[in-house]
Amino acid sequence: MSSPDMHLLWAEKYRPKSLDDIVNQEDIVVRLKKFVEEKNVPHMLFTGPPGTGKTTAALAFAHDLYGESYQQYILEMNASDERGIDDIRTKVKEFARARVVGSVPFKLIILDEADNMTSDAQQALRRMMENFTATSRFILIANYGSKIIEPIQSRAALFRFVPLSKELVVQRLKWIASKEEVEYDERALEVIYEICEGDLRRAINLLQSSSAIGKVTVDAVYKVMGLAHPKEIREMVENALEGKFDVARERLRKLMIEYGLSGVDIIKQVHREIFSPEIQLSEEQRVLIADYTGEILYRMVEGADDEIQMSSFLAWLVLLGRRTSQE
Amino acid sequence: MPESSYIPWIIKYRPKSLSDYVDQEEAKTILLNWLKAWDRGSPTKKAVLLYGPPGVGKTSLVEAISKEMNCEVIETNASDFRRREDIEKRIKPAATKMSLSGKKRLILIDEVDGLSGTADKGGIETMLELTSITKHPIIMTANNPFHPDLKPLRDASLLIELKKLNQRDVVKLLKGICEKEKIFCEDEALKIIHTKNEGDLRASINDLQNLGLSFGKVTASLVNELIYYRDREVNPFDTLRNIFTSKYAWQSKLAVSHSQVDIDTLIEWLSENIPVQLTEPEDMYLAFQALSRADIYRGRMKRTQNYDLLTYISEMVGPAISLSRKKTKFKWIKYEFPKKIRMMSETKKARESLNKAAAKIAKVTHCSRETVKSEYIPMLRALYKVNKTLATQIMEGLKLEDDEIRVIVGKSKESTENTEPSSTGPMNAEESLRKFETSTKKMGTRARKKRSQ
């Protein structure tokens, strides 16, 4: 077999194939099934946090609509990976050009992370949605519906995905564990939920990596968590607070260049770290840093350079460290 | 002589003898002594590298000396082709054979810093060979002898520096020309000409001729009005120093506008060197705030294609950073080449492998490459630490190649060796210059691409 073996990753192996297999988001599933029955679909916009089943629902919907060979009827794209709206337009044009044969009169274009597109690109996308309506339907997927421009929102049927409840996550983890014949402590699965909250993909990934040690215990979960998340992030913050800017920035660069993490990933993890009891900070400092990480995150999302912004963040931490040590 | 006005004064007033040649006493002495040493057999270094900024009299000095010593001069400059074949055909015979007339002979290779790149293929190597086998003194000139490509030639030569000319000598010389040309001049005007040309005598004489022939007089008001500061591009080391020492906004803005490197590269240089120069945390913080603002404007400019924002970027990069230095005393320090640019080039292969791996995994997991990097790759890395067999099995199942697996599990030799904090000591100046030159080229093309998009 020359295609990659996706069954080695549990999140893929146990991704529901059909709408019938989806355990949550009942309201959404019911509506989608109705579209399958009618073989008619409007453009759709799926919004919700990561790991709540947006992509899964889109793929399962395609599966149910077109049958096993659904792959040939869909075009799957990720807006963060396409270089620009022109790339997207070219791909969509090519894909939508040929008319479809079969019982369903249109093809499906799934555009993931559409909220990462600039509003100009979204305007262009909106025109595409109008131009290709005869042959294609769009499913736009986004974490934040608010970042999708209104004209698109008003042209699409909106589906809001909510985070999975603790019961559902734990139940799903148990089911996978039994299929994989993995032993586990009940408490460990709860810890996984606490770490991942309603993000099922992360939860399954964490279950799989914890199980590689043996029985899934609370310790095993924390151990792989620690291994997965580079310790450099905490050390970077600590170095900066101690006034060692150079060392802190060396770590920053290692994280960005060697681990390939984006500034957004790093600042989000800094934000998580500063509320952990293991890092020595006063309560005031935690709040101050939390506030400032938000500002830095915003700047980077707005299009500023990751390294420059993170460097200015570190310089701020150095100053904060200095001021608190003088008090 | 009515036609005299058509001869450029810089030719007309070239020094005819060594006594006409002003200033540069030290260089003159060293050069003369070295040439005299040839009378007693060839000295250890058979070539001289005469260097200094434009217009300080490098070529004139060689000409004056050759007249003084009654030598014939075999000369090439940058306008000649200087590939290996050209040098071997034209210069080598002249250098290795004695002259028929028995006259002393001098080989002048002007502007050797132009002797690089593909057009003069093999030129430097051939010149190097020549410096060891020559029977006649070789004098080379250069503006920037510290170009990395010139290192071998530099090692083989005696280095002599010509400095920028001082005001007194330049004014005296310009005054002499005015007298000969019967042109009225004010001393003050000549002083301003010197200042505006930063000690470049050739440029000063050119300015004098322009004004003198057009107006018949050279006054301070004319000079102030009509002579501009010549636009000189300033290397990043000096640009940084100018920014950090500026006391006024206009000074700092000027420093930014004269930067040889583009604004993107300058931002990297500042980011690297703010903590080196501004050691007081308050000042460092303020400077990084300014840099951060510049970067935000840059992001907006790129997104909106509104190039009006460029001026705000320059103002944040220049004056705002200059004014950040409140507590730190200015220290003369050696600035460092931006490590980020260096790390990016050193880890290029590793990053490519990581991106290839991320693209493969993204396809299978229906995620973006970003998500793969922040979620799946850390997971695989952790897995590998606790269960190598399983992790390898999964990665091979995902059809990842060896290089991709190595970079995921953090065993990429390239990336681990070079990013250890211990190994990132300061580079020597040459290495940094070389990297700087290649990277600015790259960044330049990148910036152009961006603009054309």
GROMACS .gro file of N, CA and C in nm, chain A residues 154-276:
model
  369
  154SER      N    1  -2.445   3.584   0.574
  154SER     CA    2  -2.586   3.591   0.537
  154SER      C    3  -2.618   3.498   0.418
  155ARG      N    4  -2.516   3.457   0.346
  155ARG     CA    5  -2.540   3.368   0.232
  155ARG      C    6  -2.529   3.221   0.270
  156ALA      N    7  -2.487   3.194   0.392
  156ALA     CA    8  -2.462   3.055   0.429
  156ALA      C    9  -2.551   3.014   0.546
  157ALA      N   10  -2.585   2.884   0.548
  157ALA     CA   11  -2.654   2.832   0.665
  157ALA      C   12  -2.552   2.814   0.775
  158LEU      N   13  -2.583   2.869   0.891
  158LEU     CA   14  -2.485   2.871   0.999
  158LEU      C   15  -2.503   2.753   1.095
  159PHE      N   16  -2.394   2.684   1.123
  159PHE     CA   17  -2.397   2.575   1.220
  159PHE      C   18  -2.294   2.602   1.328
  160ARG      N   19  -2.343   2.610   1.454
  160ARG     CA   20  -2.250   2.638   1.563
  160ARG      C   21  -2.217   2.510   1.637
  161PHE      N   22  -2.090   2.474   1.638
  161PHE     CA   23  -2.047   2.355   1.710
  161PHE      C   24  -2.004   2.395   1.850
  162VAL      N   25  -2.048   2.317   1.949
  162VAL     CA   26  -2.013   2.352   2.087
  162VAL      C   27  -1.912   2.251   2.141
  163PRO      N   28  -1.832   2.294   2.239
  163PRO     CA   29  -1.734   2.200   2.297
  163PRO      C   30  -1.804   2.076   2.353
  164LEU      N   31  -1.736   1.962   2.343
  164LEU     CA   32  -1.796   1.839   2.392
  164LEU      C   33  -1.798   1.838   2.544
  165SER      N   34  -1.903   1.779   2.599
  165SER     CA   35  -1.913   1.772   2.745
  165SER      C   36  -1.812   1.671   2.798
  166LYS      N   37  -1.786   1.682   2.927
  166LYS     CA   38  -1.691   1.591   2.990
  166LYS      C   39  -1.736   1.446   2.971
  167GLU      N   40  -1.866   1.420   2.990
  167GLU     CA   41  -1.917   1.283   2.978
  167GLU      C   42  -1.888   1.226   2.840
  168LEU      N   43  -1.917   1.307   2.740
  168LEU     CA   44  -1.898   1.260   2.603
  168LEU      C   45  -1.751   1.231   2.572
  169VAL      N   46  -1.665   1.322   2.617
  169VAL     CA   47  -1.522   1.303   2.590
  169VAL      C   48  -1.473   1.176   2.657
  170VAL      N   49  -1.504   1.163   2.787
  170VAL     CA   50  -1.456   1.047   2.861
  170VAL      C   51  -1.512   0.918   2.801
  171GLN      N   52  -1.638   0.924   2.767
  171GLN     CA   53  -1.704   0.807   2.708
  171GLN      C   54  -1.635   0.765   2.577
  172ARG      N   55  -1.603   0.863   2.497
  172ARG     CA   56  -1.537   0.834   2.369
  172ARG      C   57  -1.396   0.777   2.393
  173LEU      N   58  -1.327   0.834   2.490
  173LEU     CA   59  -1.192   0.786   2.521
  173LEU      C   60  -1.197   0.641   2.568
  174LYS      N   61  -1.298   0.612   2.650
  174LYS     CA   62  -1.312   0.475   2.701
  174LYS      C   63  -1.335   0.377   2.587
  175TRP      N   64  -1.422   0.419   2.497
  175TRP     CA   65  -1.457   0.335   2.383
  175TRP      C   66  -1.332   0.305   2.299
  176ILE      N   67  -1.252   0.410   2.274
  176ILE     CA   68  -1.130   0.390   2.196
  176ILE      C   69  -1.032   0.300   2.271
  177ALA      N   70  -1.020   0.327   2.402
  177ALA     CA   71  -0.927   0.247   2.484
  177ALA      C   72  -0.965   0.099   2.478
  178SER      N   73  -1.093   0.070   2.484
  178SER     CA   74  -1.133  -0.070   2.481
  178SER      C   75  -1.107  -0.131   2.343
  179LYS      N   76  -1.130  -0.057   2.239
  179LYS     CA   77  -1.101  -0.106   2.103
  179LYS      C   78  -0.953  -0.135   2.087
  180GLU      N   79  -0.872  -0.049   2.147
  180GLU     CA   80  -0.727  -0.062   2.133
  180GLU      C   81  -0.668  -0.153   2.241
  181GLU      N   82  -0.755  -0.205   2.327
  181GLU     CA   83  -0.712  -0.290   2.438
  181GLU      C   84  -0.605  -0.223   2.523
  182VAL      N   85  -0.638  -0.101   2.564
  182VAL     CA   86  -0.547  -0.023   2.648
  182VAL      C   87  -0.607  -0.013   2.787
  183GLU      N   88  -0.523  -0.038   2.888
  183GLU     CA   89  -0.571  -0.024   3.026
  183GLU      C   90  -0.564   0.122   3.069
  184TYR      N   91  -0.655   0.161   3.155
  184TYR     CA   92  -0.652   0.301   3.198
  184TYR      C   93  -0.709   0.318   3.338
  185ASP      N   94  -0.664   0.425   3.404
  185ASP     CA   95  -0.729   0.470   3.528
  185ASP      C   96  -0.839   0.566   3.490
  186GLU      N   97  -0.953   0.550   3.553
  186GLU     CA   98  -1.066   0.641   3.528
  186GLU      C   99  -1.023   0.787   3.542
  187ARG      N  100  -0.947   0.813   3.650
  187ARG     CA  101  -0.905   0.950   3.682
  187ARG      C  102  -0.818   1.010   3.570
  188ALA      N  103  -0.737   0.923   3.508
  188ALA     CA  104  -0.648   0.971   3.401
  188ALA      C  105  -0.730   1.028   3.285
  189LEU      N  106  -0.842   0.963   3.254
  189LEU     CA  107  -0.924   1.012   3.144
  189LEU      C  108  -0.985   1.149   3.180
  190GLU      N  109  -1.019   1.164   3.308
  190GLU     CA  110  -1.073   1.294   3.351
  190GLU      C  111  -0.966   1.403   3.339
  191VAL      N  112  -0.843   1.364   3.376
  191VAL     CA  113  -0.733   1.460   3.364
  191VAL      C  114  -0.714   1.499   3.218
  192ILE      N  115  -0.724   1.401   3.131
  192ILE     CA  116  -0.712   1.432   2.987
  192ILE      C  117  -0.818   1.534   2.947
  193TYR      N  118  -0.940   1.512   2.996
  193TYR     CA  119  -1.046   1.608   2.964
  193TYR      C  120  -1.012   1.747   3.018
  194GLU      N  121  -0.963   1.749   3.142
  194GLU     CA  122  -0.932   1.880   3.202
  194GLU      C  123  -0.826   1.955   3.122
  195ILE      N  124  -0.731   1.879   3.072
  195ILE     CA  125  -0.625   1.944   2.995
  195ILE      C  126  -0.677   1.993   2.860
  196CYS      N  127  -0.756   1.904   2.795
  196CYS     CA  128  -0.796   1.936   2.657
  196CYS      C  129  -0.930   2.007   2.651
  197GLU      N  130  -0.997   2.013   2.761
  197GLU     CA  131  -1.132   2.068   2.764
  197GLU      C  132  -1.216   1.999   2.657
  198GLY      N  133  -1.291   2.071   2.579
  198GLY     CA  134  -1.380   2.001   2.487
  198GLY      C  135  -1.317   1.965   2.353
  199ASP      N  136  -1.185   1.970   2.344
  199ASP     CA  137  -1.119   1.943   2.216
  199ASP      C  138  -1.092   1.793   2.205
  200LEU      N  139  -1.179   1.723   2.133
  200LEU     CA  140  -1.170   1.577   2.127
  200LEU      C  141  -1.043   1.530   2.055
  201ARG      N  142  -1.003   1.602   1.953
  201ARG     CA  143  -0.883   1.558   1.880
  201ARG      C  144  -0.761   1.559   1.971
  202ARG      N  145  -0.746   1.667   2.045
  202ARG     CA  146  -0.632   1.673   2.138
  202ARG      C  147  -0.642   1.563   2.242
  203ALA      N  148  -0.767   1.539   2.288
  203ALA     CA  149  -0.787   1.437   2.391
  203ALA      C  150  -0.746   1.299   2.340
  204ILE      N  151  -0.786   1.269   2.218
  204ILE     CA  152  -0.751   1.138   2.162
  204ILE      C  153  -0.599   1.128   2.140
  205ASN      N  154  -0.541   1.235   2.090
  205ASN     CA  155  -0.395   1.235   2.072
  205ASN      C  156  -0.323   1.213   2.204
  206LEU      N  157  -0.374   1.278   2.308
  206LEU     CA  158  -0.310   1.265   2.439
  206LEU      C  159  -0.328   1.123   2.493
  207LEU      N  160  -0.446   1.066   2.470
  207LEU     CA  161  -0.470   0.928   2.512
  207LEU      C  162  -0.371   0.835   2.441
  208GLN      N  163  -0.356   0.855   2.311
  208GLN     CA  164  -0.268   0.766   2.236
  208GLN      C  165  -0.123   0.778   2.282
  209SER      N  166  -0.076   0.901   2.302
  209SER     CA  167   0.064   0.910   2.342
  209SER      C  168   0.085   0.862   2.485
  210SER      N  169  -0.014   0.883   2.574
  210SER     CA  170   0.001   0.833   2.711
  210SER      C  171   0.005   0.680   2.712
  211SER      N  172  -0.073   0.620   2.622
  211SER     CA  173  -0.081   0.474   2.623
  211SER      C  174   0.048   0.410   2.574
  212ALA      N  175   0.133   0.489   2.511
  212ALA     CA  176   0.258   0.433   2.461
  212ALA      C  177   0.352   0.392   2.574
  213ILE      N  178   0.328   0.448   2.694
  213ILE     CA  179   0.411   0.411   2.809
  213ILE      C  180   0.363   0.278   2.868
  214GLY      N  181   0.234   0.250   2.858
  214GLY     CA  182   0.174   0.131   2.917
  214GLY      C  183   0.033   0.168   2.959
  215LYS      N  184   0.001   0.136   3.083
  215LYS     CA  185  -0.130   0.173   3.132
  215LYS      C  186  -0.143   0.326   3.136
  216VAL      N  187  -0.263   0.373   3.099
  216VAL     CA  188  -0.283   0.519   3.101
  216VAL      C  189  -0.315   0.564   3.244
  217THR      N  190  -0.215   0.625   3.308
  217THR     CA  191  -0.233   0.675   3.443
  217THR      C  192  -0.221   0.826   3.441
  218VAL      N  193  -0.259   0.887   3.554
  218VAL     CA  194  -0.247   1.033   3.564
  218VAL      C  195  -0.101   1.076   3.540
  219ASP      N  196  -0.009   1.000   3.600
  219ASP     CA  197   0.133   1.032   3.582
  219ASP      C  198   0.174   1.024   3.436
  220ALA      N  199   0.126   0.919   3.370
  220ALA     CA  200   0.162   0.902   3.229
  220ALA      C  201   0.113   1.019   3.147
  221VAL      N  202  -0.009   1.064   3.176
  221VAL     CA  203  -0.066   1.176   3.101
  221VAL      C  204   0.020   1.301   3.120
  222TYR      N  205   0.054   1.330   3.248
  222TYR     CA  206   0.134   1.449   3.273
  222TYR      C  207   0.272   1.436   3.211
  223LYS      N  208   0.324   1.313   3.215
  223LYS     CA  209   0.458   1.293   3.160
  223LYS      C  210   0.460   1.327   3.011
  224VAL      N  211   0.368   1.270   2.934
  224VAL     CA  212   0.372   1.299   2.790
  224VAL      C  213   0.336   1.445   2.761
  225MET      N  214   0.250   1.503   2.846
  225MET     CA  215   0.221   1.645   2.829
  225MET      C  216   0.349   1.727   2.840
  226GLY      N  217   0.426   1.694   2.943
  226GLY     CA  218   0.551   1.764   2.966
  226GLY      C  219   0.649   1.744   2.852
  227LEU      N  220   0.651   1.622   2.800
  227LEU     CA  221   0.743   1.593   2.691
  227LEU      C  222   0.702   1.662   2.562
  228ALA      N  223   0.570   1.671   2.543
  228ALA     CA  224   0.521   1.729   2.418
  228ALA      C  225   0.544   1.878   2.416
  229HIS      N  226   0.526   1.940   2.535
  229HIS     CA  227   0.540   2.085   2.535
  229HIS      C  228   0.677   2.125   2.583
  230PRO      N  229   0.748   2.183   2.494
  230PRO     CA  230   0.889   2.210   2.524
  230PRO      C  231   0.903   2.289   2.653
  231LYS      N  232   0.995   2.242   2.738
  231LYS     CA  233   1.019   2.309   2.865
  231LYS      C  234   1.081   2.446   2.843
  232GLU      N  235   1.127   2.469   2.721
  232GLU     CA  236   1.189   2.597   2.691
  232GLU      C  237   1.094   2.714   2.713
  233ILE      N  238   0.964   2.689   2.700
  233ILE     CA  239   0.871   2.801   2.713
  233ILE      C  240   0.874   2.858   2.855
  234ARG      N  241   0.865   2.768   2.951
  234ARG     CA  242   0.869   2.818   3.089
  234ARG      C  243   1.006   2.877   3.120
  235GLU      N  244   1.109   2.806   3.075
  235GLU     CA  245   1.244   2.855   3.102
  235GLU      C  246   1.268   2.993   3.041
  236MET      N  247   1.208   3.011   2.924
  236MET     CA  248   1.223   3.141   2.857
  236MET      C  249   1.164   3.252   2.944
  237VAL      N  250   1.044   3.228   2.996
  237VAL     CA  251   0.979   3.328   3.081
  237VAL      C  252   1.063   3.352   3.206
  238GLU      N  253   1.111   3.243   3.266
  238GLU     CA  254   1.191   3.257   3.388
  238GLU      C  255   1.319   3.335   3.363
  239ASN      N  256   1.387   3.301   3.252
  239ASN     CA  257   1.511   3.372   3.217
  239ASN      C  258   1.486   3.522   3.203
  240ALA      N  259   1.377   3.554   3.134
  240ALA     CA  260   1.348   3.696   3.111
  240ALA      C  261   1.323   3.767   3.244
  241LEU      N  262   1.245   3.703   3.331
  241LEU     CA  263   1.216   3.765   3.460
  241LEU      C  264   1.341   3.782   3.544
  242GLU      N  265   1.439   3.693   3.522
  242GLU     CA  266   1.566   3.706   3.595
  242GLU      C  267   1.657   3.811   3.532
  243GLY      N  268   1.610   3.869   3.423
  243GLY     CA  269   1.690   3.973   3.358
  243GLY      C  270   1.785   3.920   3.253
  244LYS      N  271   1.776   3.788   3.223
  244LYS     CA  272   1.869   3.732   3.123
  244LYS      C  273   1.802   3.733   2.986
  245PHE      N  274   1.801   3.849   2.927
  245PHE     CA  275   1.733   3.865   2.799
  245PHE      C  276   1.793   3.776   2.690
  246ASP      N  277   1.925   3.773   2.684
  246ASP     CA  278   1.991   3.697   2.577
  246ASP      C  279   1.957   3.549   2.581
  247VAL      N  280   1.960   3.493   2.702
  247VAL     CA  281   1.930   3.351   2.717
  247VAL      C  282   1.784   3.326   2.679
  248ALA      N  283   1.698   3.416   2.726
  248ALA     CA  284   1.555   3.400   2.696
  248ALA      C  285   1.532   3.404   2.545
  249ARG      N  286   1.600   3.496   2.479
  249ARG     CA  287   1.575   3.506   2.336
  249ARG      C  288   1.635   3.388   2.260
  250GLU      N  289   1.743   3.334   2.311
  250GLU     CA  290   1.801   3.213   2.250
  250GLU      C  291   1.698   3.101   2.251
  251ARG      N  292   1.629   3.089   2.365
  251ARG     CA  293   1.526   2.985   2.376
  251ARG      C  294   1.408   3.014   2.282
  252LEU      N  295   1.372   3.138   2.276
  252LEU     CA  296   1.263   3.178   2.186
  252LEU      C  297   1.295   3.133   2.044
  253ARG      N  298   1.417   3.160   2.003
  253ARG     CA  299   1.455   3.126   1.865
  253ARG      C  300   1.456   2.977   1.844
  254LYS      N  301   1.499   2.906   1.948
  254LYS     CA  302   1.499   2.760   1.938
  254LYS      C  303   1.356   2.710   1.917
  255LEU      N  304   1.264   2.766   1.996
  255LEU     CA  305   1.124   2.725   1.985
  255LEU      C  306   1.069   2.754   1.846
  256MET      N  307   1.104   2.870   1.795
  256MET     CA  308   1.046   2.910   1.667
  256MET      C  309   1.109   2.838   1.551
  257ILE      N  310   1.241   2.828   1.556
  257ILE     CA  311   1.310   2.776   1.439
  257ILE      C  312   1.319   2.624   1.445
  258GLU      N  313   1.358   2.573   1.561
  258GLU     CA  314   1.378   2.429   1.569
  258GLU      C  315   1.247   2.353   1.584
  259TYR      N  316   1.164   2.401   1.674
  259TYR     CA  317   1.037   2.331   1.693
  259TYR      C  318   0.932   2.376   1.592
  260GLY      N  319   0.962   2.479   1.518
  260GLY     CA  320   0.868   2.526   1.417
  260GLY      C  321   0.741   2.586   1.475
  261LEU      N  322   0.747   2.630   1.601
  261LEU     CA  323   0.626   2.688   1.661
  261LEU      C  324   0.608   2.832   1.614
  262SER      N  325   0.484   2.871   1.596
  262SER     CA  326   0.459   3.010   1.559
  262SER      C  327   0.457   3.095   1.685
  263GLY      N  328   0.471   3.225   1.668
  263GLY     CA  329   0.464   3.315   1.782
  263GLY      C  330   0.331   3.301   1.857
  264VAL      N  331   0.225   3.279   1.780
  264VAL     CA  332   0.093   3.263   1.841
  264VAL      C  333   0.090   3.140   1.932
  265ASP      N  334   0.144   3.027   1.882
  265ASP     CA  335   0.152   2.906   1.965
  265ASP      C  336   0.227   2.935   2.094
  266ILE      N  337   0.340   3.005   2.079
  266ILE     CA  338   0.427   3.027   2.194
  266ILE      C  339   0.358   3.118   2.297
  267ILE      N  340   0.300   3.227   2.249
  267ILE     CA  341   0.241   3.322   2.345
  267ILE      C  342   0.120   3.258   2.414
  268LYS      N  343   0.048   3.172   2.340
  268LYS     CA  344  -0.065   3.102   2.403
  268LYS      C  345  -0.016   3.008   2.512
  269GLN      N  346   0.097   2.943   2.484
  269GLN     CA  347   0.149   2.852   2.587
  269GLN      C  348   0.207   2.928   2.705
  270VAL      N  349   0.265   3.044   2.677
  270VAL     CA  350   0.313   3.128   2.788
  270VAL      C  351   0.194   3.162   2.877
  271HIS      N  352   0.086   3.197   2.812
  271HIS     CA  353  -0.035   3.232   2.886
  271HIS      C  354  -0.081   3.117   2.975
  272ARG      N  355  -0.077   2.996   2.921
  272ARG     CA  356  -0.114   2.879   3.000
  272ARG      C  357  -0.017   2.859   3.117
  273GLU      N  358   0.113   2.875   3.087
  273GLU     CA  359   0.216   2.849   3.188
  273GLU      C  360   0.206   2.942   3.308
  274ILE      N  361   0.172   3.069   3.283
  274ILE     CA  362   0.183   3.165   3.394
  274ILE      C  363   0.080   3.141   3.503
  275PHE      N  364  -0.022   3.062   3.473
  275PHE     CA  365  -0.117   3.031   3.581
  275PHE      C  366  -0.085   2.898   3.648
  276SER      N  367   0.022   2.833   3.600
  276SER     CA  368   0.058   2.706   3.664
  276SER      C  369   0.132   2.736   3.793
   0.00000   0.00000   0.00000
